[in-house]
mmCIF file of C-alpha atoms in Angstrom:
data_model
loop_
_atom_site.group_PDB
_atom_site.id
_atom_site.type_symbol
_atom_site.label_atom_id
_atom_site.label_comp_id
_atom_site.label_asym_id
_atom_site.label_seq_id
_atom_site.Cartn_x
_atom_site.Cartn_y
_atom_site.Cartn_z
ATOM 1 C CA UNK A 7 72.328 88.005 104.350
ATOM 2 C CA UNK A 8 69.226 90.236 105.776
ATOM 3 C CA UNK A 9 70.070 93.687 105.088
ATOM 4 C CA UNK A 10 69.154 96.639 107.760
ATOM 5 C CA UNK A 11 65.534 97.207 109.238
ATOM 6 C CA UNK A 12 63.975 100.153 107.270
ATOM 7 C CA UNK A 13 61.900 103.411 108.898
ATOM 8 C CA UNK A 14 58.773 102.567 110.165
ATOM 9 C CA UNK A 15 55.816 103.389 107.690
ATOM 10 C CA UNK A 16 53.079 105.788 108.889
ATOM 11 C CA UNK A 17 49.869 105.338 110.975
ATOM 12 C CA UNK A 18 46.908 103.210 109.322
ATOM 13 C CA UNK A 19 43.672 104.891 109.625
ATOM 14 C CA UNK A 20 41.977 104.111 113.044
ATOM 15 C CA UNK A 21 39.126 101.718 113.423
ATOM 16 C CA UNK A 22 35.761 102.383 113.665
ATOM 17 C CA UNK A 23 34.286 103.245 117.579
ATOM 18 C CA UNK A 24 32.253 100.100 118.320
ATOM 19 C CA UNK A 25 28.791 100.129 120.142
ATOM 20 C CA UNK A 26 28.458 100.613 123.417
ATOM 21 C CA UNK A 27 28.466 97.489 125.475
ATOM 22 C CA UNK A 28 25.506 96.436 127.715
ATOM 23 C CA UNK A 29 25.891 97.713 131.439
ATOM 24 C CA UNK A 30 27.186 94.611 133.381
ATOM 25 C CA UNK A 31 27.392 94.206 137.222
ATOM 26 C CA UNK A 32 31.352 95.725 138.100
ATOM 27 C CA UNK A 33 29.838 97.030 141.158
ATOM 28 C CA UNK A 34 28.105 94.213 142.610
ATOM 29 C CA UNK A 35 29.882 93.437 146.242
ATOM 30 C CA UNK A 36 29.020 90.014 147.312
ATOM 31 C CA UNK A 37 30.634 88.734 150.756
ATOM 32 C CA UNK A 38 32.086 85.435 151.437
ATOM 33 C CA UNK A 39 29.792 82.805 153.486
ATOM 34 C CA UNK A 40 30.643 83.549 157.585
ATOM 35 C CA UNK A 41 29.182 82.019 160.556
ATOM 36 C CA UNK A 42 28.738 84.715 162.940
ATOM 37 C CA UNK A 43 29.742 83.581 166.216
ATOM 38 C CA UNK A 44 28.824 86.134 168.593
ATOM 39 C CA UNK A 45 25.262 87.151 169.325
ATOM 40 C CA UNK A 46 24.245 89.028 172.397
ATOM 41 C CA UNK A 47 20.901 90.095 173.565
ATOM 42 C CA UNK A 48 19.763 93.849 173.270
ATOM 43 C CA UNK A 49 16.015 95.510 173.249
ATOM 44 C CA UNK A 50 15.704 96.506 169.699
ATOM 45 C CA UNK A 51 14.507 99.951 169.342
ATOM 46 C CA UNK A 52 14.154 100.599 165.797
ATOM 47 C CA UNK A 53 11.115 98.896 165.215
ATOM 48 C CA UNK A 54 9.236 99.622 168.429
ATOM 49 C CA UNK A 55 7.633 96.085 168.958
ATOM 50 C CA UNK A 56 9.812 93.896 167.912
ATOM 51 C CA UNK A 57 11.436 93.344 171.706
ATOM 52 C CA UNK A 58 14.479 91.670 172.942
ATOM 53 C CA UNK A 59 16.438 90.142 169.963
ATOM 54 C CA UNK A 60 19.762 88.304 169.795
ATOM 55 C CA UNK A 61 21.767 90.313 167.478
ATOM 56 C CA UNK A 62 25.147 89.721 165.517
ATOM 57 C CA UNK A 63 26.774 92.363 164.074
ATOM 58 C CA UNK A 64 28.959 91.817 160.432
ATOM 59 C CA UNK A 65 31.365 94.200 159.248
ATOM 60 C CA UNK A 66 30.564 95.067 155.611
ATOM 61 C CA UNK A 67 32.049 98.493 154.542
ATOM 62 C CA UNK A 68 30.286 98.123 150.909
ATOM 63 C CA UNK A 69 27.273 99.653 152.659
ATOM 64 C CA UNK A 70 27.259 103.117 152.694
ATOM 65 C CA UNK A 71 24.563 105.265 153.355
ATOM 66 C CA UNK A 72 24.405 105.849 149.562
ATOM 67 C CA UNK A 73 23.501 101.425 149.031
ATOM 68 C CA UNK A 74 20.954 102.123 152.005
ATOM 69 C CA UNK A 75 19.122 105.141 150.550
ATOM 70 C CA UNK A 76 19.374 103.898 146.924
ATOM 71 C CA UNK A 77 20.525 100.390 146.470
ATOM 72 C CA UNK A 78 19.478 96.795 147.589
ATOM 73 C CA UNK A 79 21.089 94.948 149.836
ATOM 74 C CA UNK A 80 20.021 90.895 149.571
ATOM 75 C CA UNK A 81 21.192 88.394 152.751
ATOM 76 C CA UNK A 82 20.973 84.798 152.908
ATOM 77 C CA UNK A 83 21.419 82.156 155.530
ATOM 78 C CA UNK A 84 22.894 78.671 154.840
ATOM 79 C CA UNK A 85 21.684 76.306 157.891
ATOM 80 C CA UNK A 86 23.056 72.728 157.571
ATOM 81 C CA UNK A 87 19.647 71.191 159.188
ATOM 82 C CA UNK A 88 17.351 72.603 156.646
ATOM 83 C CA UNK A 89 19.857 72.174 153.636
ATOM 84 C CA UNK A 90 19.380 75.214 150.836
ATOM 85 C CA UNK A 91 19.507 78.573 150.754
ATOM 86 C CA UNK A 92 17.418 81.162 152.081
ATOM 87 C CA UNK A 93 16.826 84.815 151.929
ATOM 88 C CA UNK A 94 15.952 87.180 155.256
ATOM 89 C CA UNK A 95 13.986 87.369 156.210
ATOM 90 C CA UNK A 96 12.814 83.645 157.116
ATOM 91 C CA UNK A 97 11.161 81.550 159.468
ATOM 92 C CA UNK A 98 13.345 79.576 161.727
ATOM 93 C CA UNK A 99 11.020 77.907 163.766
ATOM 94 C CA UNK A 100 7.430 78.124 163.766
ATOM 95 C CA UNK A 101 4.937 77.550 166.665
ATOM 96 C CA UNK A 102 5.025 78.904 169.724
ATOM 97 C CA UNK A 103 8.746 80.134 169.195
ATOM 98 C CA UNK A 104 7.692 81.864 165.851
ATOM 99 C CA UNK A 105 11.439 82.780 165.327
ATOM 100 C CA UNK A 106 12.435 84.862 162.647
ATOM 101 C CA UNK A 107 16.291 85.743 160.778
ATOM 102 C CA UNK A 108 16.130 88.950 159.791
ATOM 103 C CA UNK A 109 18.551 92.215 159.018
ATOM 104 C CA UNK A 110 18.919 96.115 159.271
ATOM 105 C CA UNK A 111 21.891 97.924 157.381
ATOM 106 C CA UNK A 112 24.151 100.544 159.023
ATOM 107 C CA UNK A 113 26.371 102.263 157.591
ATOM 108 C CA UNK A 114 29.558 99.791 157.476
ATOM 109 C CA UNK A 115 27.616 97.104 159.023
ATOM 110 C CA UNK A 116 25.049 94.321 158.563
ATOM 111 C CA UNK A 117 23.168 93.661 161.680
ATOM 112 C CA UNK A 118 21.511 89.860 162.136
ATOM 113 C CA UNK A 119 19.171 89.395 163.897
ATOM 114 C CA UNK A 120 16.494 86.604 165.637
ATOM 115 C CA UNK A 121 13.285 88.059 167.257
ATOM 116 C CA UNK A 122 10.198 86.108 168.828
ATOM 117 C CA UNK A 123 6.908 86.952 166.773
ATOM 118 C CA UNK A 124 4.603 85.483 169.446
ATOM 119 C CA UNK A 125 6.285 86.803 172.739
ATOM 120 C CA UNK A 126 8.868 89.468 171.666
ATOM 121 C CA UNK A 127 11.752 88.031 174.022
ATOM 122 C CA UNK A 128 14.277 86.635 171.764
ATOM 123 C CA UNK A 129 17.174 86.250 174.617
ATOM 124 C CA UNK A 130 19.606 83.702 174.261
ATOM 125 C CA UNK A 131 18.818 82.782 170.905
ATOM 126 C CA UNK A 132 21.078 82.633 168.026
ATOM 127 C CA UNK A 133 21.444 81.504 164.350
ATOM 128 C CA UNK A 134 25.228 80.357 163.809
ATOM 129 C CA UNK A 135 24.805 79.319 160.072
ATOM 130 C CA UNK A 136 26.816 80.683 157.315
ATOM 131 C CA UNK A 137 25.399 83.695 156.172
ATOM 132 C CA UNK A 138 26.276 85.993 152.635
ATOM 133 C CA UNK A 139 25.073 89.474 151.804
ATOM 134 C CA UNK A 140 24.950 91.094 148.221
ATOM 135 C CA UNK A 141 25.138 94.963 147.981
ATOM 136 C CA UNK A 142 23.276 95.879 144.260
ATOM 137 C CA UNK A 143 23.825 99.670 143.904
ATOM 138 C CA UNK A 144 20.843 101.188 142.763
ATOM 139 C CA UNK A 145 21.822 104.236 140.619
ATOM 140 C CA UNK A 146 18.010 104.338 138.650
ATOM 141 C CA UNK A 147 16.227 107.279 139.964
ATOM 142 C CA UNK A 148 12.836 105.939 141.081
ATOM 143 C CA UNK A 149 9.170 106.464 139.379
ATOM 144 C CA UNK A 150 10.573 104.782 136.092
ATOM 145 C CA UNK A 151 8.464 102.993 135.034
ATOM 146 C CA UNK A 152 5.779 103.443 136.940
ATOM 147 C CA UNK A 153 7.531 102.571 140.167
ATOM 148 C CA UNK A 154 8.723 104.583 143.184
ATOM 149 C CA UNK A 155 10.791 101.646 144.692
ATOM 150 C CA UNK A 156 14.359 101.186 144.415
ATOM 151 C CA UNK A 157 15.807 99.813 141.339
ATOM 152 C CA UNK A 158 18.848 98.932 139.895
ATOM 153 C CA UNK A 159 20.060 98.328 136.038
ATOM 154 C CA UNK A 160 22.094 95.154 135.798
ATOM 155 C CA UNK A 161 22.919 94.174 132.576
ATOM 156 C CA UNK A 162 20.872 96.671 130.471
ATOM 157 C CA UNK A 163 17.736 95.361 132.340
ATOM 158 C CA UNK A 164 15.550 97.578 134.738
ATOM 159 C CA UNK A 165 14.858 95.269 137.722
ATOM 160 C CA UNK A 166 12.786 96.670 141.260
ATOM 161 C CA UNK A 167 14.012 95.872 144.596
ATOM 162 C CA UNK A 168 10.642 93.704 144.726
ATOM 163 C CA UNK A 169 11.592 91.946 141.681
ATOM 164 C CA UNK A 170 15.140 91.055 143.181
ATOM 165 C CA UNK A 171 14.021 89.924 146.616
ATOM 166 C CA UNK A 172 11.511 87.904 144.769
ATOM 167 C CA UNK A 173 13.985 85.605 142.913
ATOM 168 C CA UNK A 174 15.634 82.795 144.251
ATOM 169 C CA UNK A 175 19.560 82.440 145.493
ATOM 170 C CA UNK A 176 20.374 80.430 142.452
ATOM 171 C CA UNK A 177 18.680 83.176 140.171
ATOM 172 C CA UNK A 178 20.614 85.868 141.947
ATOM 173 C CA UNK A 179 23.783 83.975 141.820
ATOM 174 C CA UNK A 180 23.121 83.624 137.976
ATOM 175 C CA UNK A 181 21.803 86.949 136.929
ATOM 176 C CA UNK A 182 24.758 88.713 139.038
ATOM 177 C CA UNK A 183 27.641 86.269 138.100
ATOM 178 C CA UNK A 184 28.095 85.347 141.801
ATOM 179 C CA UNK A 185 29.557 82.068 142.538
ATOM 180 C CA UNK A 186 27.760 79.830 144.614
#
């Protein structure tokens, strides 16, 4: 027969503090992939000459006016004709159309955005592909480095906002642990 369960002993001596980790991306926000569906036409004022754009507005409350003043905010397009991914801005059609994708940030908000290079009237257009932002916070006072752009540490690594617009979806997906 087992006899009786005894006193528990005392505490062993506690392990050693390990070293600290390398800084990973926890506060990377990446949306899903959404086809915005309503566009309207408005005169764009914030860049003076851009003109009459068809706009689409996308709810995104990860951008504050924090990610605007010190983070980077990445969008891409998915349009079925031209298969891949692309980043905004980009060329949608060149010629005498000369239509570009683009994006501002608002606070809560990620406005799309088509505009006419060569005539400035964009009315009536629209872009209803799948579209995906990615909100890096930035964090990394600027003028490291050399630099006075926005940058963000991701994984131990210093990397500029020129640096991250620069690399590809796939690379993005990759370095950031976003599925594609």
């Amino acid at each position: 027969p087992q006899g009786l369960t005894g006193p528990a002993g005392p505490a062993g001596p506690a392990d050693p503090v390990g070293p600290q980790g390398v800084a990973g991306t926890a506060n990377v926000i990446y949306s899903s992939w959404a086809t915005q569906s309503t566009w309207a036409d408005t005169t764009f004022t914030n860049f003076g000459t851009i003109g009459i754009v068809s706009r689409s507005i996308r709810t995104a409350t990860g951008v504050t006016q924090a990610i605007i003043d010190q983070g980077v905010v990445l969008c891409y397009v998915q349009p079925s004709a031209a298969g891949g991914v692309f980043a905004l801005p980009t060329l949608l059609n060149s010629g005498a159309n000369g239509l570009q994708l683009n994006f501002v940030l608002a606070p809560g908000k990620v406005i799309f955005y088509v505009s006419n290079l060569n005539t400035g009237n964009a009315a009536g257009q629209n872009a209803t592909a799948p579209y995906r932002y990615v909100i890096i916070p930035g964090g990394v006072a600027g003028g490291r480095g050399g630099s006075t752009e926005k940058m963000a540490d991701i994984k131990g690594q210093l990397y500029t906002e020129s640096q991250l617009k620069a690399m590809s979806y796939s690379q993005i997906c990759s370095l950031l642990n976003i599925p594609q």
